[in-house]
Amino acid sequence: MTQPSETGEPQADASAAATVLSPTPTAVARAAAVLHAGGLVAFPTETVYGLGADACNAAAVRRIYAAKGRPADNPLIAHVVDLATAARLVARPTPLAERLAAQWWPGPLTLVVPVRPGVPTVTTAGLDTIAIRCPDHPVARALLDACGLALAAPSANRSGRPSPTTAAHVEHDLGGRVDLILDGGPTAVGLESTVVDATGDSPVVLRDGAITREMMGSASVQQPAHDAQQRRSPGTRHRHYAPDCRVEVLPVDRIPTRAAELAGQGLTVGTIVPRERRRDGGTVLLAFESIEHLGRELFAALRRGEDAGCDVVLVTRVDDLGLGRAVMDRLHRAGGAVP
Ligand code: TXA
Ligand code: MG
C-alpha cells in the first residue's frame, strides 16, 4: 500500500504485499478513487494486465516509470473508454486513425496520432505524438467509465520482464509498488496490442500484436525500416519480455537433440512445443494446440520456466505470419536465438 512520506508525496513500499481485489462494483469504485488521488491501479485488459495512472497527472505518471523501472524515453499508451475521451488527448484526428478506430475499437489496436499540447510530456516521453487504445475488456472498461479519466497504462511488469497475463504475475513483479490490483482472471489474448503509426496515409506497424497485418489488409500496411522503427517507436530499442533464463527458438525437429545436449551439460531445460510433440524431452512448460493458444500462454509459460528453475527454455519456431509474427517478435526481443 502507499505510505505517506516525510514530503507528503505518496511512496510505495516495494516489499509490502499488494491489495488484490476481485473487480466488484465496490472494488472498481475504490480503484477509481485511487486513480483520482494520483495512485496506481493494475487492471486486466484483453491483451495483458496494465499498470494505470491518470494520463494527465504528471506526478502519477512518473510513479508508473518508478514502479516499473522503465526508461524515461519509452512513452506510454493512453487508454480511453470512447472517442470523446480520446479527443481530449489528440491534436488532430487523422482520417486514417478515424477509419482504424471505427473498424477495430474497442479492441487490441493502439493508434499513434498527433498529441494535443498540454498532455504531460512524461506520458509521451516528449514526442509530438501519443499512443491511444480503447480496450475491450469488461473490467478495463468499467474502470475507465468509473474514473472518467484517460489512463496511461504500460504492461504491469517490471521493465524488461515478460508481460503479465494474470494478477499473480503483477503481484510477483510489482508487489507493494502498486496501490491496488483488480483481478479479472487470465487475459484472453496474452500478447500486447498492435501499435500502428496512424499519422500518415497508410498504417505503419510499430509493434505487431493481436490485430494482425492480415486483419488490417496487408497490402496497405507498411513496415518501417529498422532505424525508422526505432525512432518512431522508442520501446523497440529496449530489451523486453525476458524471463530469468535463456530462451532459444528452434525448428521443432531440432528440439529433442538440443534438449538432450543441454541436459548433458547438466542444465535444466523447459520446452514450449506443439501438443503432438510434448513427449520429445525436457520439462514441458506449454504444449500448444494453435497459434492463438501459444500467444495466450507464451508469457505465462516463460514465467513457469523461471519458477521451475530452468536454465534454458526451448521454444518452437513458428511462421512469421498472422499472430505468429507477434509471437516471433516477442521471442526475438526476449533474447531468443537459434544456437
Ligand atoms: O496491449 C497493450 O498494449 C498493453 C495493455 C496494458 O494495454 N500495454 C502495453 O504498453 O503493452 P507498453 O508500455 O508495454 O508498450 C507500449 C508500446 C511501447 O513499445 C512504446 O514505445 C510504444 O507503445 N509507444 C507509446 N507511445 C508511442 C508513440 N507516441 N509513438 C510510438 N510508439 C509509442
Ligand atoms: Mg510492456
mmCIF file of N, CA, C and O in Angstrom, residues 183-274:
data_model
loop_
_atom_site.group_PDB
_atom_site.id
_atom_site.type_symbol
_atom_site.label_atom_id
_atom_site.label_comp_id
_atom_site.label_asym_id
_atom_site.label_seq_id
_atom_site.Cartn_x
_atom_site.Cartn_y
_atom_site.Cartn_z
ATOM 1 N N ASP A 183 -8.253 -8.126 -9.989
ATOM 2 C CA ASP A 183 -8.010 -9.468 -10.529
ATOM 3 C C ASP A 183 -9.185 -9.896 -11.393
ATOM 4 O O ASP A 183 -10.236 -10.276 -10.879
ATOM 5 N N GLY A 184 -9.001 -9.853 -12.702
ATOM 6 C CA GLY A 184 -10.060 -10.272 -13.625
ATOM 7 C C GLY A 184 -9.759 -11.618 -14.245
ATOM 8 O O GLY A 184 -10.289 -11.938 -15.309
ATOM 9 N N GLY A 185 -8.870 -12.409 -13.627
ATOM 10 C CA GLY A 185 -8.523 -13.718 -14.189
ATOM 11 C C GLY A 185 -7.519 -13.577 -15.320
ATOM 12 O O GLY A 185 -7.074 -12.473 -15.630
ATOM 13 N N PRO A 186 -7.149 -14.719 -15.936
ATOM 14 C CA PRO A 186 -6.161 -14.684 -17.020
ATOM 15 C C PRO A 186 -6.698 -13.916 -18.232
ATOM 16 O O PRO A 186 -7.896 -13.956 -18.502
ATOM 17 N N THR A 187 -5.810 -13.229 -18.943
ATOM 18 C CA THR A 187 -6.250 -12.428 -20.097
ATOM 19 C C THR A 187 -6.447 -13.331 -21.314
ATOM 20 O O THR A 187 -5.829 -14.387 -21.426
ATOM 21 N N ALA A 188 -7.291 -12.879 -22.229
ATOM 22 C CA ALA A 188 -7.715 -13.738 -23.341
ATOM 23 C C ALA A 188 -6.691 -13.824 -24.468
ATOM 24 O O ALA A 188 -6.496 -14.883 -25.057
ATOM 25 N N VAL A 189 -6.013 -12.727 -24.769
ATOM 26 C CA VAL A 189 -5.104 -12.712 -25.927
ATOM 27 C C VAL A 189 -3.683 -13.081 -25.517
ATOM 28 O O VAL A 189 -3.008 -13.869 -26.191
ATOM 29 N N GLY A 190 -3.199 -12.492 -24.434
ATOM 30 C CA GLY A 190 -1.890 -12.874 -23.911
ATOM 31 C C GLY A 190 -0.703 -12.150 -24.527
ATOM 32 O O GLY A 190 0.392 -12.173 -23.966
ATOM 33 N N LEU A 191 -0.868 -11.530 -25.695
ATOM 34 C CA LEU A 191 0.170 -10.693 -26.314
ATOM 35 C C LEU A 191 -0.381 -9.278 -26.374
ATOM 36 O O LEU A 191 -1.592 -9.079 -26.452
ATOM 37 N N GLU A 192 0.530 -8.278 -26.386
ATOM 38 C CA GLU A 192 0.084 -6.891 -26.340
ATOM 39 C C GLU A 192 -0.573 -6.448 -27.647
ATOM 40 O O GLU A 192 -0.446 -7.095 -28.684
ATOM 41 N N SER A 193 -1.197 -5.275 -27.552
ATOM 42 C CA SER A 193 -1.892 -4.705 -28.705
ATOM 43 C C SER A 193 -0.917 -4.405 -29.843
ATOM 44 O O SER A 193 0.283 -4.226 -29.629
ATOM 45 N N THR A 194 -1.446 -4.350 -31.029
ATOM 46 C CA THR A 194 -0.698 -3.897 -32.205
ATOM 47 C C THR A 194 -0.573 -2.380 -32.112
ATOM 48 O O THR A 194 -1.569 -1.699 -31.858
ATOM 49 N N VAL A 195 0.648 -1.857 -32.282
ATOM 50 C CA VAL A 195 0.832 -0.397 -32.276
ATOM 51 C C VAL A 195 1.043 0.060 -33.715
ATOM 52 O O VAL A 195 1.933 -0.439 -34.411
ATOM 53 N N VAL A 196 0.193 0.993 -34.140
ATOM 54 C CA VAL A 196 0.218 1.465 -35.519
ATOM 55 C C VAL A 196 0.411 2.976 -35.544
ATOM 56 O O VAL A 196 -0.291 3.712 -34.845
ATOM 57 N N ASP A 197 1.375 3.433 -36.326
ATOM 58 C CA ASP A 197 1.525 4.859 -36.576
ATOM 59 C C ASP A 197 0.436 5.258 -37.573
ATOM 60 O O ASP A 197 0.434 4.795 -38.716
ATOM 61 N N ALA A 198 -0.500 6.082 -37.098
ATOM 62 C CA ALA A 198 -1.638 6.477 -37.944
ATOM 63 C C ALA A 198 -1.554 7.956 -38.305
ATOM 64 O O ALA A 198 -2.564 8.599 -38.569
ATOM 65 N N THR A 199 -0.325 8.490 -38.319
ATOM 66 C CA THR A 199 -0.189 9.920 -38.640
ATOM 67 C C THR A 199 -0.175 10.168 -40.142
ATOM 68 O O THR A 199 -0.380 11.297 -40.582
ATOM 69 N N GLY A 200 0.086 9.108 -40.927
ATOM 70 C CA GLY A 200 0.184 9.293 -42.380
ATOM 71 C C GLY A 200 -1.042 8.788 -43.109
ATOM 72 O O GLY A 200 -2.138 8.736 -42.538
ATOM 73 N N ASP A 201 -0.838 8.389 -44.374
ATOM 74 C CA ASP A 201 -1.965 7.951 -45.207
ATOM 75 C C ASP A 201 -2.241 6.454 -45.078
ATOM 76 O O ASP A 201 -3.353 6.003 -45.323
ATOM 77 N N SER A 202 -1.197 5.682 -44.750
ATOM 78 C CA SER A 202 -1.439 4.246 -44.563
ATOM 79 C C SER A 202 -0.793 3.795 -43.256
ATOM 80 O O SER A 202 0.180 4.396 -42.790
ATOM 81 N N PRO A 203 -1.357 2.736 -42.657
ATOM 82 C CA PRO A 203 -0.868 2.301 -41.341
ATOM 83 C C PRO A 203 0.573 1.791 -41.397
ATOM 84 O O PRO A 203 0.926 1.054 -42.310
ATOM 85 N N VAL A 204 1.379 2.192 -40.424
ATOM 86 C CA VAL A 204 2.740 1.670 -40.296
ATOM 87 C C VAL A 204 2.797 0.915 -38.966
ATOM 88 O O VAL A 204 2.560 1.497 -37.907
ATOM 89 N N VAL A 205 3.071 -0.377 -39.047
ATOM 90 C CA VAL A 205 3.085 -1.196 -37.820
ATOM 91 C C VAL A 205 4.377 -0.959 -37.056
ATOM 92 O O VAL A 205 5.466 -1.209 -37.565
ATOM 93 N N LEU A 206 4.263 -0.455 -35.835
ATOM 94 C CA LEU A 206 5.441 -0.234 -34.988
ATOM 95 C C LEU A 206 5.671 -1.411 -34.050
ATOM 96 O O LEU A 206 6.780 -1.644 -33.600
ATOM 97 N N ARG A 207 4.591 -2.125 -33.706
ATOM 98 C CA ARG A 207 4.708 -3.347 -32.895
ATOM 99 C C ARG A 207 3.616 -4.292 -33.345
ATOM 100 O O ARG A 207 2.428 -3.946 -33.300
ATOM 101 N N ASP A 208 3.993 -5.502 -33.770
ATOM 102 C CA ASP A 208 2.988 -6.492 -34.156
ATOM 103 C C ASP A 208 2.246 -6.971 -32.927
ATOM 104 O O ASP A 208 2.833 -7.052 -31.830
ATOM 105 N N GLY A 209 0.977 -7.283 -33.108
ATOM 106 C CA GLY A 209 0.195 -7.711 -31.954
ATOM 107 C C GLY A 209 -1.060 -8.428 -32.363
ATOM 108 O O GLY A 209 -1.129 -9.053 -33.434
ATOM 109 N N ALA A 210 -2.043 -8.313 -31.500
ATOM 110 C CA ALA A 210 -3.246 -9.131 -31.614
ATOM 111 C C ALA A 210 -4.050 -8.855 -32.883
ATOM 112 O O ALA A 210 -4.668 -9.762 -33.437
ATOM 113 N N ILE A 211 -4.088 -7.600 -33.330
ATOM 114 C CA ILE A 211 -4.722 -7.323 -34.631
ATOM 115 C C ILE A 211 -3.605 -7.460 -35.666
ATOM 116 O O ILE A 211 -2.679 -6.641 -35.706
ATOM 117 N N THR A 212 -3.685 -8.508 -36.474
ATOM 118 C CA THR A 212 -2.570 -8.814 -37.370
ATOM 119 C C THR A 212 -2.605 -7.935 -38.618
ATOM 120 O O THR A 212 -3.629 -7.337 -38.944
ATOM 121 N N ARG A 213 -1.460 -7.885 -39.297
ATOM 122 C CA ARG A 213 -1.393 -7.134 -40.561
ATOM 123 C C ARG A 213 -2.421 -7.680 -41.550
ATOM 124 O O ARG A 213 -3.044 -6.926 -42.291
ATOM 125 N N GLU A 214 -2.566 -9.020 -41.543
ATOM 126 C CA GLU A 214 -3.535 -9.643 -42.447
ATOM 127 C C GLU A 214 -4.939 -9.121 -42.140
ATOM 128 O O GLU A 214 -5.718 -8.842 -43.041
ATOM 129 N N MET A 215 -5.262 -8.978 -40.843
ATOM 130 C CA MET A 215 -6.601 -8.491 -40.468
ATOM 131 C C MET A 215 -6.802 -7.049 -40.931
ATOM 132 O O MET A 215 -7.901 -6.643 -41.276
ATOM 133 N N MET A 216 -5.704 -6.273 -40.919
ATOM 134 C CA MET A 216 -5.826 -4.864 -41.330
ATOM 135 C C MET A 216 -5.770 -4.719 -42.843
ATOM 136 O O MET A 216 -5.945 -3.626 -43.355
ATOM 137 N N GLY A 217 -5.494 -5.797 -43.553
ATOM 138 C CA GLY A 217 -5.343 -5.719 -45.004
ATOM 139 C C GLY A 217 -3.881 -5.478 -45.332
ATOM 140 O O GLY A 217 -3.453 -4.328 -45.488
ATOM 141 N N SER A 218 -3.113 -6.576 -45.431
ATOM 142 C CA SER A 218 -1.652 -6.492 -45.545
ATOM 143 C C SER A 218 -1.194 -5.526 -46.611
ATOM 144 O O SER A 218 -0.193 -4.840 -46.467
ATOM 145 N N ALA A 219 -1.933 -5.466 -47.703
ATOM 146 C CA ALA A 219 -1.487 -4.685 -48.861
ATOM 147 C C ALA A 219 -1.219 -3.238 -48.475
ATOM 148 O O ALA A 219 -0.276 -2.622 -48.959
ATOM 149 N N SER A 220 -2.021 -2.703 -47.548
ATOM 150 C CA SER A 220 -1.877 -1.288 -47.235
ATOM 151 C C SER A 220 -0.987 -1.046 -46.020
ATOM 152 O O SER A 220 -0.704 0.084 -45.662
ATOM 153 N N VAL A 221 -0.538 -2.137 -45.374
ATOM 154 C CA VAL A 221 0.241 -1.954 -44.147
ATOM 155 C C VAL A 221 1.722 -1.867 -44.466
ATOM 156 O O VAL A 221 2.256 -2.682 -45.201
ATOM 157 N N GLN A 222 2.386 -0.859 -43.900
ATOM 158 C CA GLN A 222 3.820 -0.713 -44.157
ATOM 159 C C GLN A 222 4.626 -1.132 -42.948
ATOM 160 O O GLN A 222 4.212 -0.954 -41.817
ATOM 161 N N GLN A 223 5.803 -1.646 -43.216
ATOM 162 C CA GLN A 223 6.761 -1.977 -42.163
ATOM 163 C C GLN A 223 7.877 -0.944 -42.242
ATOM 164 O O GLN A 223 8.516 -0.814 -43.274
ATOM 165 N N PRO A 224 8.108 -0.177 -41.181
ATOM 166 C CA PRO A 224 9.183 0.811 -41.269
ATOM 167 C C PRO A 224 10.547 0.137 -41.306
ATOM 168 O O PRO A 224 10.700 -0.971 -40.805
ATOM 169 N N ALA A 225 11.518 0.789 -41.913
ATOM 170 C CA ALA A 225 12.892 0.294 -41.870
ATOM 171 C C ALA A 225 13.317 0.242 -40.404
ATOM 172 O O ALA A 225 12.770 0.968 -39.570
ATOM 173 N N HIS A 226 14.286 -0.631 -40.091
ATOM 174 C CA HIS A 226 14.676 -0.857 -38.698
ATOM 175 C C HIS A 226 14.990 0.457 -37.963
ATOM 176 O O HIS A 226 14.460 0.716 -36.880
ATOM 177 N N ASP A 227 15.811 1.312 -38.575
ATOM 178 C CA ASP A 227 16.202 2.560 -37.909
ATOM 179 C C ASP A 227 14.999 3.461 -37.695
ATOM 180 O O ASP A 227 14.842 4.072 -36.643
ATOM 181 N N ALA A 228 14.158 3.521 -38.722
ATOM 182 C CA ALA A 228 12.972 4.376 -38.623
ATOM 183 C C ALA A 228 12.067 3.864 -37.511
ATOM 184 O O ALA A 228 11.508 4.632 -36.734
ATOM 185 N N GLN A 229 11.951 2.538 -37.403
ATOM 186 C CA GLN A 229 11.092 1.968 -36.361
ATOM 187 C C GLN A 229 11.610 2.353 -34.981
ATOM 188 O O GLN A 229 10.854 2.705 -34.086
ATOM 189 N N GLN A 230 12.934 2.304 -34.802
ATOM 190 C CA GLN A 230 13.499 2.642 -33.504
ATOM 191 C C GLN A 230 13.229 4.100 -33.168
ATOM 192 O O GLN A 230 12.989 4.446 -32.018
ATOM 193 N N ARG A 231 13.266 4.955 -34.191
ATOM 194 C CA ARG A 231 12.997 6.367 -33.947
ATOM 195 C C ARG A 231 11.516 6.573 -33.622
ATOM 196 O O ARG A 231 11.158 7.317 -32.738
ATOM 197 N N ARG A 232 10.657 5.864 -34.367
ATOM 198 C CA ARG A 232 9.236 6.118 -34.221
ATOM 199 C C ARG A 232 8.630 5.377 -33.050
ATOM 200 O O ARG A 232 7.617 5.777 -32.519
ATOM 201 N N SER A 233 9.193 4.285 -32.653
ATOM 202 C CA SER A 233 8.643 3.529 -31.523
ATOM 203 C C SER A 233 9.763 3.245 -30.538
ATOM 204 O O SER A 233 10.409 2.211 -30.589
ATOM 205 N N PRO A 234 9.991 4.182 -29.628
ATOM 206 C CA PRO A 234 11.168 4.092 -28.759
ATOM 207 C C PRO A 234 11.235 2.780 -27.982
ATOM 208 O O PRO A 234 12.322 2.317 -27.669
ATOM 209 N N GLY A 235 10.072 2.174 -27.704
ATOM 210 C CA GLY A 235 10.067 0.941 -26.904
ATOM 211 C C GLY A 235 10.832 -0.177 -27.560
ATOM 212 O O GLY A 235 11.339 -1.073 -26.885
ATOM 213 N N THR A 236 10.946 -0.166 -28.889
ATOM 214 C CA THR A 236 11.596 -1.275 -29.584
ATOM 215 C C THR A 236 13.118 -1.259 -29.387
ATOM 216 O O THR A 236 13.795 -2.207 -29.748
ATOM 217 N N ARG A 237 13.644 -0.164 -28.827
ATOM 218 C CA ARG A 237 15.090 -0.090 -28.579
ATOM 219 C C ARG A 237 15.511 -0.954 -27.394
ATOM 220 O O ARG A 237 16.638 -1.376 -27.292
ATOM 221 N N HIS A 238 14.584 -1.143 -26.466
ATOM 222 C CA HIS A 238 14.978 -1.768 -25.205
ATOM 223 C C HIS A 238 14.757 -3.274 -25.229
ATOM 224 O O HIS A 238 13.894 -3.767 -25.925
ATOM 225 N N ARG A 239 15.550 -3.978 -24.411
ATOM 226 C CA ARG A 239 15.342 -5.424 -24.241
ATOM 227 C C ARG A 239 14.020 -5.621 -23.491
ATOM 228 O O ARG A 239 13.678 -4.875 -22.590
ATOM 229 N N HIS A 240 13.310 -6.634 -23.885
ATOM 230 C CA HIS A 240 11.947 -6.817 -23.409
ATOM 231 C C HIS A 240 11.640 -8.282 -23.158
ATOM 232 O O HIS A 240 12.288 -9.147 -23.721
ATOM 233 N N TYR A 241 10.606 -8.519 -22.400
ATOM 234 C CA TYR A 241 9.940 -9.834 -22.361
ATOM 235 C C TYR A 241 10.834 -10.965 -21.871
ATOM 236 O O TYR A 241 10.513 -12.122 -22.043
ATOM 237 N N ALA A 242 12.011 -10.650 -21.291
ATOM 238 C CA ALA A 242 12.967 -11.703 -20.993
ATOM 239 C C ALA A 242 12.722 -12.303 -19.617
ATOM 240 O O ALA A 242 12.705 -11.585 -18.623
ATOM 241 N N PRO A 243 12.546 -13.637 -19.543
ATOM 242 C CA PRO A 243 12.486 -14.282 -18.242
ATOM 243 C C PRO A 243 13.907 -14.418 -17.708
ATOM 244 O O PRO A 243 14.881 -14.122 -18.408
ATOM 245 N N ASP A 244 13.995 -14.922 -16.495
ATOM 246 C CA ASP A 244 15.276 -15.054 -15.843
ATOM 247 C C ASP A 244 15.941 -16.376 -16.248
ATOM 248 O O ASP A 244 16.419 -17.116 -15.399
ATOM 249 N N CYS A 245 15.883 -16.710 -17.504
ATOM 250 C CA CYS A 245 16.558 -17.897 -18.022
ATOM 251 C C CYS A 245 16.779 -17.671 -19.515
ATOM 252 O O CYS A 245 16.168 -16.779 -20.092
ATOM 253 N N ARG A 246 17.644 -18.485 -20.122
ATOM 254 C CA ARG A 246 17.956 -18.272 -21.537
ATOM 255 C C ARG A 246 16.811 -18.797 -22.406
ATOM 256 O O ARG A 246 16.195 -19.810 -22.079
ATOM 257 N N VAL A 247 16.530 -18.092 -23.492
ATOM 258 C CA VAL A 247 15.481 -18.534 -24.413
ATOM 259 C C VAL A 247 16.134 -18.873 -25.750
ATOM 260 O O VAL A 247 16.901 -18.083 -26.284
ATOM 261 N N GLU A 248 15.858 -20.085 -26.271
ATOM 262 C CA GLU A 248 16.334 -20.441 -27.607
ATOM 263 C C GLU A 248 15.132 -20.813 -28.466
ATOM 264 O O GLU A 248 14.252 -21.553 -28.019
ATOM 265 N N VAL A 249 15.107 -20.280 -29.691
ATOM 266 C CA VAL A 249 13.991 -20.534 -30.605
ATOM 267 C C VAL A 249 14.488 -21.465 -31.706
ATOM 268 O O VAL A 249 15.471 -21.154 -32.377
ATOM 269 N N LEU A 250 13.813 -22.609 -31.879
ATOM 270 C CA LEU A 250 14.310 -23.657 -32.772
ATOM 271 C C LEU A 250 13.205 -24.242 -33.626
ATOM 272 O O LEU A 250 12.055 -24.308 -33.179
ATOM 273 N N PRO A 251 13.562 -24.755 -34.818
ATOM 274 C CA PRO A 251 12.591 -25.567 -35.551
ATOM 275 C C PRO A 251 12.231 -26.766 -34.681
ATOM 276 O O PRO A 251 13.105 -27.294 -33.984
ATOM 277 N N VAL A 252 10.971 -27.183 -34.738
ATOM 278 C CA VAL A 252 10.501 -28.209 -33.795
ATOM 279 C C VAL A 252 11.327 -29.486 -33.866
ATOM 280 O O VAL A 252 11.567 -30.137 -32.846
ATOM 281 N N ASP A 253 11.815 -29.831 -35.061
ATOM 282 C CA ASP A 253 12.573 -31.078 -35.219
ATOM 283 C C ASP A 253 13.898 -31.061 -34.474
ATOM 284 O O ASP A 253 14.467 -32.116 -34.191
ATOM 285 N N ARG A 254 14.416 -29.881 -34.192
ATOM 286 C CA ARG A 254 15.726 -29.809 -33.525
ATOM 287 C C ARG A 254 15.615 -29.793 -32.004
ATOM 288 O O ARG A 254 16.623 -29.872 -31.306
ATOM 289 N N ILE A 255 14.402 -29.694 -31.497
ATOM 290 C CA ILE A 255 14.252 -29.550 -30.048
ATOM 291 C C ILE A 255 14.729 -30.783 -29.254
ATOM 292 O O ILE A 255 15.473 -30.630 -28.284
ATOM 293 N N PRO A 256 14.370 -32.015 -29.679
ATOM 294 C CA PRO A 256 14.805 -33.168 -28.879
ATOM 295 C C PRO A 256 16.332 -33.260 -28.756
ATOM 296 O O PRO A 256 16.846 -33.475 -27.645
ATOM 297 N N THR A 257 17.059 -33.083 -29.862
ATOM 298 C CA THR A 257 18.523 -33.177 -29.821
ATOM 299 C C THR A 257 19.102 -32.079 -28.933
ATOM 300 O O THR A 257 20.010 -32.319 -28.128
ATOM 301 N N ARG A 258 18.587 -30.875 -29.108
ATOM 302 C CA ARG A 258 19.102 -29.748 -28.324
ATOM 303 C C ARG A 258 18.797 -29.946 -26.835
ATOM 304 O O ARG A 258 19.647 -29.659 -25.984
ATOM 305 N N ALA A 259 17.595 -30.456 -26.541
ATOM 306 C CA ALA A 259 17.222 -30.693 -25.130
ATOM 307 C C ALA A 259 18.191 -31.703 -24.516
ATOM 308 O O ALA A 259 18.674 -31.509 -23.392
ATOM 309 N N ALA A 260 18.507 -32.759 -25.277
ATOM 310 C CA ALA A 260 19.414 -33.795 -24.769
ATOM 311 C C ALA A 260 20.816 -33.223 -24.573
ATOM 312 O O ALA A 260 21.486 -33.491 -23.564
ATOM 313 N N GLU A 261 21.242 -32.417 -25.554
ATOM 314 C CA GLU A 261 22.582 -31.815 -25.476
ATOM 315 C C GLU A 261 22.717 -30.936 -24.220
ATOM 316 O O GLU A 261 23.686 -31.035 -23.472
ATOM 317 N N LEU A 262 21.719 -30.090 -23.988
ATOM 318 C CA LEU A 262 21.773 -29.179 -22.834
ATOM 319 C C LEU A 262 21.674 -29.958 -21.521
ATOM 320 O O LEU A 262 22.369 -29.652 -20.551
ATOM 321 N N ALA A 263 20.812 -30.985 -21.516
ATOM 322 C CA ALA A 263 20.677 -31.811 -20.310
ATOM 323 C C ALA A 263 22.012 -32.481 -20.014
ATOM 324 O O ALA A 263 22.410 -32.611 -18.849
ATOM 325 N N GLY A 264 22.721 -32.877 -21.077
ATOM 326 C CA GLY A 264 24.045 -33.497 -20.938
ATOM 327 C C GLY A 264 25.051 -32.552 -20.298
ATOM 328 O O GLY A 264 26.027 -32.985 -19.679
ATOM 329 N N GLN A 265 24.820 -31.260 -20.460
ATOM 330 C CA GLN A 265 25.711 -30.271 -19.821
ATOM 331 C C GLN A 265 25.262 -29.968 -18.386
ATOM 332 O O GLN A 265 25.745 -29.037 -17.750
ATOM 333 N N GLY A 266 24.267 -30.709 -17.925
ATOM 334 C CA GLY A 266 23.792 -30.526 -16.554
ATOM 335 C C GLY A 266 22.804 -29.381 -16.408
ATOM 336 O O GLY A 266 22.525 -28.936 -15.298
ATOM 337 N N LEU A 267 22.262 -28.899 -17.538
ATOM 338 C CA LEU A 267 21.327 -27.766 -17.468
ATOM 339 C C LEU A 267 19.883 -28.250 -17.379
ATOM 340 O O LEU A 267 19.545 -29.314 -17.898
ATOM 341 N N THR A 268 19.053 -27.463 -16.708
ATOM 342 C CA THR A 268 17.625 -27.777 -16.628
ATOM 343 C C THR A 268 16.924 -27.123 -17.821
ATOM 344 O O THR A 268 17.066 -25.921 -18.044
ATOM 345 N N VAL A 269 16.193 -27.946 -18.577
ATOM 346 C CA VAL A 269 15.612 -27.482 -19.834
ATOM 347 C C VAL A 269 14.094 -27.529 -19.783
ATOM 348 O O VAL A 269 13.511 -28.529 -19.363
ATOM 349 N N GLY A 270 13.449 -26.436 -20.203
ATOM 350 C CA GLY A 270 12.000 -26.420 -20.365
ATOM 351 C C GLY A 270 11.676 -26.268 -21.839
ATOM 352 O O GLY A 270 12.487 -25.731 -22.603
ATOM 353 N N THR A 271 10.514 -26.772 -22.267
ATOM 354 C CA THR A 271 10.174 -26.663 -23.694
ATOM 355 C C THR A 271 8.774 -26.079 -23.880
ATOM 356 O O THR A 271 7.886 -26.250 -23.037
ATOM 357 N N ILE A 272 8.624 -25.404 -25.007
ATOM 358 C CA ILE A 272 7.329 -24.902 -25.465
ATOM 359 C C ILE A 272 7.154 -25.495 -26.853
ATOM 360 O O ILE A 272 7.854 -25.115 -27.795
ATOM 361 N N VAL A 273 6.268 -26.491 -26.942
ATOM 362 C CA VAL A 273 6.176 -27.312 -28.158
ATOM 363 C C VAL A 273 4.713 -27.529 -28.558
ATOM 364 O O VAL A 273 3.814 -27.414 -27.716
ATOM 365 N N PRO A 274 4.489 -27.876 -29.848
ATOM 366 C CA PRO A 274 3.120 -28.240 -30.227
ATOM 367 C C PRO A 274 2.682 -29.478 -29.451
ATOM 368 O O PRO A 274 3.507 -30.312 -29.086
#
